[in-house]
Every structure is written in C-alpha cells, then in structure tokens.
PDB file of C-alpha atoms in Angstrom:
ATOM      1  CA  THR I   5      -6.360 278.012 205.933  1.00 52.00           C
ATOM      2  CA  GLN I   6      -5.040 278.679 209.414  1.00 57.00           C
ATOM      3  CA  LEU I   7      -7.836 280.462 211.263  1.00 82.00           C
ATOM      4  CA  LEU I   8      -5.637 281.215 214.249  1.00 93.00           C
ATOM      5  CA  GLU I   9      -2.246 282.754 213.589  1.00 94.00           C
ATOM      6  CA  GLN I  10       0.098 282.366 216.504  1.00 96.00           C
ATOM      7  CA  SER I  11       3.380 284.256 216.815  1.00 95.00           C
ATOM      8  CA  PRO I  12       6.208 283.951 217.261  1.00 97.00           C
ATOM      9  CA  GLN I  13       6.719 280.304 216.356  1.00 95.00           C
ATOM     10  CA  PHE I  14       9.952 280.066 218.327  1.00 97.00           C
ATOM     11  CA  LEU I  15      11.165 282.031 221.323  1.00 97.00           C
ATOM     12  CA  SER I  16      14.503 281.531 223.044  1.00 97.00           C
ATOM     13  CA  ILE I  17      15.154 283.773 226.030  1.00 97.00           C
ATOM     14  CA  GLN I  18      17.181 284.009 229.227  1.00 97.00           C
ATOM     15  CA  GLU I  19      15.766 283.396 232.662  1.00 97.00           C
ATOM     16  CA  GLY I  20      14.229 286.553 234.083  1.00 97.00           C
ATOM     17  CA  GLU I  21      13.160 288.076 230.758  1.00 97.00           C
ATOM     18  CA  ASN I  22       9.570 288.921 229.871  1.00 97.00           C
ATOM     19  CA  LEU I  23       7.797 287.681 226.762  1.00 97.00           C
ATOM     20  CA  THR I  24       4.488 287.917 224.933  1.00 98.00           C
ATOM     21  CA  VAL I  25       2.866 285.388 222.612  1.00 98.00           C
ATOM     22  CA  TYR I  26       0.137 286.517 220.249  1.00 97.00           C
ATOM     23  CA  CYS I  27      -2.828 284.697 218.792  1.00 97.00           C
ATOM     24  CA  ASN I  28      -4.731 286.478 216.008  1.00 96.00           C
ATOM     25  CA  SER I  29      -7.691 285.710 213.805  1.00 94.00           C
ATOM     26  CA  SER I  30     -10.149 287.374 211.475  1.00 92.00           C
ATOM     27  CA  SER I  31     -12.879 285.223 213.021  1.00 90.00           C
ATOM     28  CA  VAL I  32     -14.784 285.764 216.228  1.00 91.00           C
ATOM     29  CA  PHE I  33     -14.492 283.091 218.887  1.00 90.00           C
ATOM     30  CA  SER I  34     -16.942 282.405 221.675  1.00 87.00           C
ATOM     31  CA  SER I  35     -14.056 281.434 223.919  1.00 88.00           C
ATOM     32  CA  LEU I  36     -10.332 281.032 223.669  1.00 91.00           C
ATOM     33  CA  GLN I  37      -8.100 278.701 225.579  1.00 93.00           C
ATOM     34  CA  TRP I  38      -4.376 278.586 226.195  1.00 96.00           C
ATOM     35  CA  TYR I  39      -2.583 275.309 226.696  1.00 97.00           C
ATOM     36  CA  ARG I  40       0.970 274.269 227.489  1.00 97.00           C
ATOM     37  CA  GLN I  41       2.294 271.003 226.146  1.00 96.00           C
ATOM     38  CA  GLU I  42       5.417 269.081 227.072  1.00 93.00           C
ATOM     39  CA  PRO I  43       7.054 266.615 224.645  1.00 88.00           C
ATOM     40  CA  GLY I  44       5.123 263.335 224.392  1.00 84.00           C
ATOM     41  CA  GLU I  45       2.254 264.568 226.538  1.00 90.00           C
ATOM     42  CA  GLY I  46      -1.144 266.066 225.924  1.00 94.00           C
ATOM     43  CA  PRO I  47      -1.824 269.807 226.187  1.00 96.00           C
ATOM     44  CA  VAL I  48      -2.552 271.035 229.704  1.00 95.00           C
ATOM     45  CA  LEU I  49      -5.122 273.790 230.062  1.00 93.00           C
ATOM     46  CA  LEU I  50      -3.788 277.083 231.446  1.00 95.00           C
ATOM     47  CA  VAL I  51      -6.801 279.339 231.110  1.00 93.00           C
ATOM     48  CA  THR I  52     -10.087 279.938 229.299  1.00 91.00           C
ATOM     49  CA  VAL I  53     -11.165 283.471 228.390  1.00 92.00           C
ATOM     50  CA  VAL I  54     -14.716 284.157 227.371  1.00 89.00           C
ATOM     51  CA  THR I  55     -15.530 287.867 227.563  1.00 91.00           C
ATOM     52  CA  GLY I  56     -14.118 290.471 225.164  1.00 93.00           C
ATOM     53  CA  GLY I  57     -11.478 292.554 226.940  1.00 95.00           C
ATOM     54  CA  GLU I  58     -11.107 289.989 229.692  1.00 95.00           C
ATOM     55  CA  VAL I  59      -7.772 289.774 231.500  1.00 97.00           C
ATOM     56  CA  LYS I  60      -6.831 286.788 233.633  1.00 96.00           C
ATOM     57  CA  LYS I  61      -3.715 286.328 235.722  1.00 96.00           C
ATOM     58  CA  LEU I  62      -2.157 283.052 236.740  1.00 94.00           C
ATOM     59  CA  LYS I  63       0.904 283.803 238.890  1.00 95.00           C
ATOM     60  CA  ARG I  64       3.434 285.220 236.401  1.00 97.00           C
ATOM     61  CA  LEU I  65       1.189 284.596 233.387  1.00 97.00           C
ATOM     62  CA  THR I  66      -1.270 287.203 232.126  1.00 97.00           C
ATOM     63  CA  PHE I  67      -3.858 286.348 229.492  1.00 97.00           C
ATOM     64  CA  GLN I  68      -5.927 288.860 227.560  1.00 97.00           C
ATOM     65  CA  PHE I  69      -8.861 288.373 225.206  1.00 96.00           C
ATOM     66  CA  GLY I  70      -9.315 291.099 222.613  1.00 95.00           C
ATOM     67  CA  ASP I  71     -12.347 293.368 222.780  1.00 94.00           C
ATOM     68  CA  ALA I  72     -13.709 291.915 219.543  1.00 94.00           C
ATOM     69  CA  ARG I  73     -12.922 288.342 220.655  1.00 93.00           C
ATOM     70  CA  LYS I  74     -10.705 287.822 217.606  1.00 94.00           C
ATOM     71  CA  ASP I  75      -7.311 287.853 219.278  1.00 95.00           C
ATOM     72  CA  SER I  76      -5.544 287.001 222.505  1.00 97.00           C
ATOM     73  CA  SER I  77      -2.159 287.342 224.109  1.00 97.00           C
ATOM     74  CA  LEU I  78      -0.151 285.539 226.737  1.00 98.00           C
ATOM     75  CA  HIS I  79       2.434 287.520 228.683  1.00 98.00           C
ATOM     76  CA  ILE I  80       4.963 285.852 230.953  1.00 97.00           C
ATOM     77  CA  THR I  81       6.855 287.953 233.465  1.00 97.00           C
ATOM     78  CA  ALA I  82      10.307 286.933 234.666  1.00 98.00           C
ATOM     79  CA  ALA I  83      10.388 283.676 232.736  1.00 97.00           C
ATOM     80  CA  GLN I  84      11.882 280.616 234.395  1.00 97.00           C
ATOM     81  CA  PRO I  85      13.357 277.430 232.882  1.00 96.00           C
ATOM     82  CA  GLY I  86      10.252 275.587 234.080  1.00 95.00           C
ATOM     83  CA  ASP I  87       8.185 277.678 231.655  1.00 96.00           C
ATOM     84  CA  THR I  88       9.856 275.918 228.725  1.00 96.00           C
ATOM     85  CA  GLY I  89       7.357 274.153 226.493  1.00 96.00           C
ATOM     86  CA  LEU I  90       4.943 274.462 223.597  1.00 97.00           C
ATOM     87  CA  TYR I  91       2.235 277.061 224.120  1.00 98.00           C
ATOM     88  CA  LEU I  92      -0.956 276.674 222.138  1.00 97.00           C
ATOM     89  CA  CYS I  93      -3.944 278.921 221.721  1.00 96.00           C
ATOM     90  CA  ALA I  94      -7.246 277.365 220.710  1.00 94.00           C
ATOM     91  CA  GLY I  95     -10.580 278.937 219.895  1.00 91.00           C
ATOM     92  CA  ALA I  96     -14.131 277.650 220.082  1.00 87.00           C
ATOM     93  CA  ARG I  97     -16.730 279.062 217.744  1.00 83.00           C
ATOM     94  CA  GLY I  98     -20.436 279.344 218.404  1.00 73.00           C
ATOM     95  CA  THR I  99     -22.177 276.071 217.753  1.00 67.00           C
ATOM     96  CA  SER I 100     -19.112 274.096 216.652  1.00 71.00           C
ATOM     97  CA  TYR I 101     -19.475 271.830 219.611  1.00 69.00           C
ATOM     98  CA  GLY I 102     -16.373 269.999 220.673  1.00 80.00           C
ATOM     99  CA  LYS I 103     -14.225 271.510 217.943  1.00 87.00           C
ATOM    100  CA  LEU I 104     -11.302 273.690 218.845  1.00 89.00           C
ATOM    101  CA  THR I 105      -9.275 275.495 216.224  1.00 92.00           C
ATOM    102  CA  PHE I 106      -5.621 275.575 217.222  1.00 94.00           C
ATOM    103  CA  GLY I 107      -2.824 277.950 216.436  1.00 95.00           C
ATOM    104  CA  GLN I 108       0.443 276.440 215.233  1.00 94.00           C
ATOM    105  CA  GLY I 109       2.011 276.931 218.647  1.00 96.00           C
ATOM    106  CA  THR I 110       4.967 278.761 220.133  1.00 97.00           C
ATOM    107  CA  ILE I 111       7.982 276.781 221.267  1.00 97.00           C
ATOM    108  CA  LEU I 112       9.425 278.616 224.253  1.00 97.00           C
ATOM    109  CA  THR I 113      12.887 277.840 225.593  1.00 97.00           C
ATOM    110  CA  VAL I 114      14.042 279.599 228.741  1.00 97.00           C
ATOM    111  CA  HIS I 115      17.767 279.274 229.405  1.00 97.00           C
ATOM    112  CA  PRO I 116      19.064 279.380 232.984  1.00 96.00           C
TER     113      PRO I 116
ATOM    114  CA  LYS F   7     -11.180 263.362 239.656  1.00 67.00           C
ATOM    115  CA  ALA F   8      -9.132 261.188 237.377  1.00 80.00           C
ATOM    116  CA  GLY F   9      -8.089 262.826 234.139  1.00 93.00           C
ATOM    117  CA  VAL F  10      -8.643 261.692 230.574  1.00 96.00           C
ATOM    118  CA  THR F  11      -6.974 258.367 229.908  1.00 97.00           C
ATOM    119  CA  GLN F  12      -5.896 256.979 226.575  1.00 98.00           C
ATOM    120  CA  THR F  13      -4.729 253.515 225.633  1.00 97.00           C
ATOM    121  CA  PRO F  14      -2.398 252.400 224.341  1.00 97.00           C
ATOM    122  CA  ARG F  15       0.231 255.111 224.795  1.00 96.00           C
ATOM    123  CA  TYR F  16       2.427 253.858 221.987  1.00 97.00           C
ATOM    124  CA  LEU F  17       1.686 251.798 218.905  1.00 96.00           C
ATOM    125  CA  ILE F  18       3.685 250.616 215.910  1.00 98.00           C
ATOM    126  CA  LYS F  19       1.854 249.399 212.837  1.00 97.00           C
ATOM    127  CA  THR F  20       2.672 248.744 209.204  1.00 97.00           C
ATOM    128  CA  ARG F  21       1.057 250.233 206.137  1.00 97.00           C
ATOM    129  CA  GLY F  22      -2.286 248.718 205.258  1.00 97.00           C
ATOM    130  CA  GLN F  23      -3.105 247.609 208.795  1.00 98.00           C
ATOM    131  CA  GLN F  24      -5.857 249.090 210.904  1.00 98.00           C
ATOM    132  CA  VAL F  25      -5.711 250.424 214.443  1.00 98.00           C
ATOM    133  CA  THR F  26      -8.160 251.170 217.251  1.00 98.00           C
ATOM    134  CA  LEU F  27      -7.414 253.746 219.929  1.00 98.00           C
ATOM    135  CA  SER F  28      -9.353 254.115 223.153  1.00 98.00           C
ATOM    136  CA  CYS F  29     -10.249 257.124 225.298  1.00 98.00           C
ATOM    137  CA  SER F  30     -11.933 257.341 228.712  1.00 97.00           C
ATOM    138  CA  PRO F  31     -13.173 260.851 229.514  1.00 96.00           C
ATOM    139  CA  ILE F  32     -13.257 262.608 232.851  1.00 94.00           C
ATOM    140  CA  SER F  33     -16.151 261.328 234.933  1.00 93.00           C
ATOM    141  CA  GLY F  34     -19.272 263.336 234.154  1.00 90.00           C
ATOM    142  CA  HIS F  35     -18.020 264.612 230.816  1.00 90.00           C
ATOM    143  CA  ARG F  36     -20.218 263.629 227.930  1.00 90.00           C
ATOM    144  CA  SER F  37     -18.357 265.154 225.014  1.00 91.00           C
ATOM    145  CA  VAL F  38     -15.265 263.495 223.573  1.00 95.00           C
ATOM    146  CA  SER F  39     -13.202 265.030 220.793  1.00 95.00           C
ATOM    147  CA  TRP F  40     -10.296 263.561 218.856  1.00 97.00           C
ATOM    148  CA  TYR F  41      -7.358 265.419 217.361  1.00 97.00           C
ATOM    149  CA  GLN F  42      -4.349 264.492 215.285  1.00 97.00           C
ATOM    150  CA  GLN F  43      -1.083 266.277 216.049  1.00 96.00           C
ATOM    151  CA  THR F  44       1.840 266.301 213.624  1.00 94.00           C
ATOM    152  CA  PRO F  45       4.891 268.575 213.429  1.00 90.00           C
ATOM    153  CA  GLY F  46       3.820 269.931 210.053  1.00 88.00           C
ATOM    154  CA  GLN F  47       0.095 270.455 210.565  1.00 90.00           C
ATOM    155  CA  GLY F  48      -0.145 270.979 214.294  1.00 92.00           C
ATOM    156  CA  LEU F  49      -3.339 269.948 216.052  1.00 95.00           C
ATOM    157  CA  GLN F  50      -6.212 269.148 213.716  1.00 95.00           C
ATOM    158  CA  PHE F  51      -9.733 268.241 214.722  1.00 95.00           C
ATOM    159  CA  LEU F  52     -10.938 264.779 213.710  1.00 97.00           C
ATOM    160  CA  PHE F  53     -14.427 264.440 215.206  1.00 94.00           C
ATOM    161  CA  GLU F  54     -16.520 264.923 218.304  1.00 93.00           C
ATOM    162  CA  TYR F  55     -19.053 262.675 219.982  1.00 93.00           C
ATOM    163  CA  PHE F  56     -21.748 263.556 222.455  1.00 90.00           C
ATOM    164  CA  SER F  57     -24.196 261.041 223.904  1.00 89.00           C
ATOM    165  CA  GLU F  58     -23.068 258.408 221.404  1.00 93.00           C
ATOM    166  CA  THR F  59     -23.726 260.693 218.419  1.00 93.00           C
ATOM    167  CA  GLN F  60     -21.153 262.287 216.162  1.00 93.00           C
ATOM    168  CA  ARG F  61     -21.907 266.019 216.308  1.00 89.00           C
ATOM    169  CA  ASN F  62     -18.973 267.423 214.416  1.00 89.00           C
ATOM    170  CA  LYS F  63     -16.433 266.142 211.932  1.00 92.00           C
ATOM    171  CA  GLY F  64     -13.159 267.508 210.596  1.00 92.00           C
ATOM    172  CA  ASN F  65     -11.674 267.207 207.140  1.00 93.00           C
ATOM    173  CA  PHE F  66     -10.208 263.742 207.278  1.00 96.00           C
ATOM    174  CA  PRO F  67     -10.807 260.826 204.894  1.00 96.00           C
ATOM    175  CA  GLY F  68     -13.341 258.122 205.667  1.00 96.00           C
ATOM    176  CA  ARG F  69     -10.544 255.818 206.832  1.00 97.00           C
ATOM    177  CA  PHE F  70     -10.804 257.682 210.121  1.00 98.00           C
ATOM    178  CA  SER F  71     -13.876 256.760 212.119  1.00 97.00           C
ATOM    179  CA  GLY F  72     -14.991 256.742 215.698  1.00 97.00           C
ATOM    180  CA  ARG F  73     -17.721 255.861 218.084  1.00 97.00           C
ATOM    181  CA  GLN F  74     -18.847 256.552 221.610  1.00 97.00           C
ATOM    182  CA  PHE F  75     -20.357 254.148 224.092  1.00 97.00           C
ATOM    183  CA  SER F  76     -23.125 254.701 226.620  1.00 95.00           C
ATOM    184  CA  ASN F  77     -20.558 255.254 229.382  1.00 94.00           C
ATOM    185  CA  SER F  78     -19.013 258.088 227.265  1.00 94.00           C
ATOM    186  CA  ARG F  79     -15.870 256.110 226.502  1.00 97.00           C
ATOM    187  CA  SER F  80     -14.806 256.547 222.918  1.00 98.00           C
ATOM    188  CA  GLU F  81     -12.772 254.725 220.330  1.00 98.00           C
ATOM    189  CA  MET F  82     -11.322 255.863 217.053  1.00 98.00           C
ATOM    190  CA  ASN F  83     -10.344 253.569 214.243  1.00 98.00           C
ATOM    191  CA  VAL F  84      -8.010 254.139 211.340  1.00 98.00           C
ATOM    192  CA  SER F  85      -8.192 251.616 208.531  1.00 95.00           C
ATOM    193  CA  THR F  86      -5.689 250.971 205.743  1.00 96.00           C
ATOM    194  CA  LEU F  87      -2.933 252.856 207.516  1.00 98.00           C
ATOM    195  CA  GLU F  88      -0.636 255.141 205.534  1.00 97.00           C
ATOM    196  CA  LEU F  89       2.797 256.445 206.462  1.00 97.00           C
ATOM    197  CA  GLY F  90       1.303 259.915 206.842  1.00 96.00           C
ATOM    198  CA  ASP F  91      -0.967 258.687 209.620  1.00 97.00           C
ATOM    199  CA  SER F  92       2.015 258.624 211.972  1.00 97.00           C
ATOM    200  CA  ALA F  93       1.106 261.172 214.626  1.00 97.00           C
ATOM    201  CA  LEU F  94       0.139 261.814 218.202  1.00 97.00           C
ATOM    202  CA  TYR F  95      -3.595 261.182 218.556  1.00 98.00           C
ATOM    203  CA  LEU F  96      -5.167 263.178 221.332  1.00 98.00           C
ATOM    204  CA  CYS F  97      -8.510 262.751 222.975  1.00 97.00           C
ATOM    205  CA  ALA F  98     -10.186 265.545 224.900  1.00 95.00           C
ATOM    206  CA  SER F  99     -13.310 265.577 227.028  1.00 93.00           C
ATOM    207  CA  SER F 100     -15.484 268.474 228.009  1.00 89.00           C
ATOM    208  CA  PHE F 101     -18.499 269.400 230.072  1.00 81.00           C
ATOM    209  CA  ARG F 102     -20.048 272.137 228.087  1.00 71.00           C
ATOM    210  CA  ASP F 103     -21.735 274.950 229.957  1.00 61.00           C
ATOM    211  CA  SER F 104     -23.404 277.961 228.428  1.00 55.00           C
ATOM    212  CA  LEU F 105     -20.278 280.073 228.011  1.00 56.00           C
ATOM    213  CA  GLN F 106     -17.271 277.888 227.699  1.00 66.00           C
ATOM    214  CA  GLU F 107     -15.994 275.043 225.601  1.00 66.00           C
ATOM    215  CA  THR F 108     -13.174 273.992 227.867  1.00 80.00           C
ATOM    216  CA  GLN F 109     -11.524 270.778 226.798  1.00 88.00           C
ATOM    217  CA  TYR F 110      -9.237 268.614 228.881  1.00 92.00           C
ATOM    218  CA  PHE F 111      -6.740 266.472 227.040  1.00 95.00           C
ATOM    219  CA  GLY F 112      -5.391 263.027 227.648  1.00 96.00           C
ATOM    220  CA  PRO F 113      -1.706 262.122 227.245  1.00 96.00           C
ATOM    221  CA  GLY F 114      -2.218 260.906 223.696  1.00 97.00           C
ATOM    222  CA  THR F 115      -1.420 257.763 221.734  1.00 97.00           C
ATOM    223  CA  ARG F 116       1.760 257.931 219.689  1.00 97.00           C
ATOM    224  CA  LEU F 117       1.189 255.973 216.457  1.00 97.00           C
ATOM    225  CA  LEU F 118       4.078 255.084 214.192  1.00 97.00           C
ATOM    226  CA  VAL F 119       3.292 253.586 210.795  1.00 98.00           C
ATOM    227  CA  LEU F 120       6.164 251.770 209.078  1.00 97.00           C
TER     228      LEU F 120
END
C-alpha cells in the first residue's frame, strides 16, 4: 500500500514552462519533506513543511502543505534545465521516529 | 559541517554472500535511518537507530540487520544475498526537534548482486 501518491510520475517540459507536482495521502503527517535526487546520488533536502496550510518559497520553487496535513504540492516557475531530476515527497508520522514514507517520485526533464 | 558519509560507494557481490555497509551521520545527529531504493519499489524504510537502540523497523526479512555504535555511526548487514537485494542503500541522519523529522541523506551505497 502506497501511503503517499505522487503525481505525475514523469514530466517532460520546455525551459521556461511552469509545473506542479502533487503528493496526496489519506493519512495525516506531522511533517512533509521534499527532496531532489540526481542519478547515483542520495536525495537532497529542499524543504520541510510542518504546519497545515503552510507555504514556503525557495527561489522559483513554491511548496504548500495542505490544511489537513494530508497533501502537498511543489510548484516550479519558469523551469530551467538545471531543475531536471527526481523529485520525492516524504512524510513523517507522529511517533514513527526516523521513518519517512516516500512517494514514488516524479522524474522531471526540462529541455533547453 | 560534513554531511552524511557512506562506505563503500559501490559493491559487487554474488548470491549467498553477506555484505556490511557503513554510515557516519552528521556530527551531533543521533538518529540514523536506512532505506533501500529500487526502480520498482522506490525508497523503502529498513530500520532506524537512536542511541544504539533500534526504535523502528520496516517490513524486510531478518536477513537485513543493523546496529549503531556509541559514536552514532551505523552499519547494516545483509546476509545470504539474493539477486533482488541489488539496490541503492541510503543512510539518513536526523536531529529530531519537537516539530520536525528532517532527515539528511548520504550518497548511498550501490550494491549489485550477481
């Protein structure tokens, strides 16, 4: 059972376009993290959201945590080839110390 | 601060052998988690250690085990390797505060079982 459903799985766009990646669950998470991973490397943390309704911006990236803390989205404005990679959402639940539940990931390719 | 380090980065083993992977967390982090990443299953949680105690365990067979030392360094061991154990094994460390469970990942160990 995949507790975190991430969509779309693949995204191929042109430089300059906007995009949104979604991460949905029927479960409540105490926090949700977004990572970006390059081939052969470990995931690199982009942001952690904790409060329902929270919005965080990181340059051209905007992250939102749903009011009920069951879903999140990542929006990229004016995508660049350097944004290419695997984007992963991961949720932490209550007392499940050290255990993150990951979505399946979104492979983003930005063409110049 | 230095990041999470994992050794070795690459490993080739044959079926039936055993393997030990090592992880050094970020200085000051006391929690170390291990994950297995495969194309088909994505990232799956193996186990987590805190202060030398296993606090949480995923749904993997007993062939997968781990431990943590007093300096927070951790090792995981896989015995009787199977072809399906080929994967990227990731270690993550965290410094848990009251609100967040932010984990920082190492580069991973790529294990190939032949």
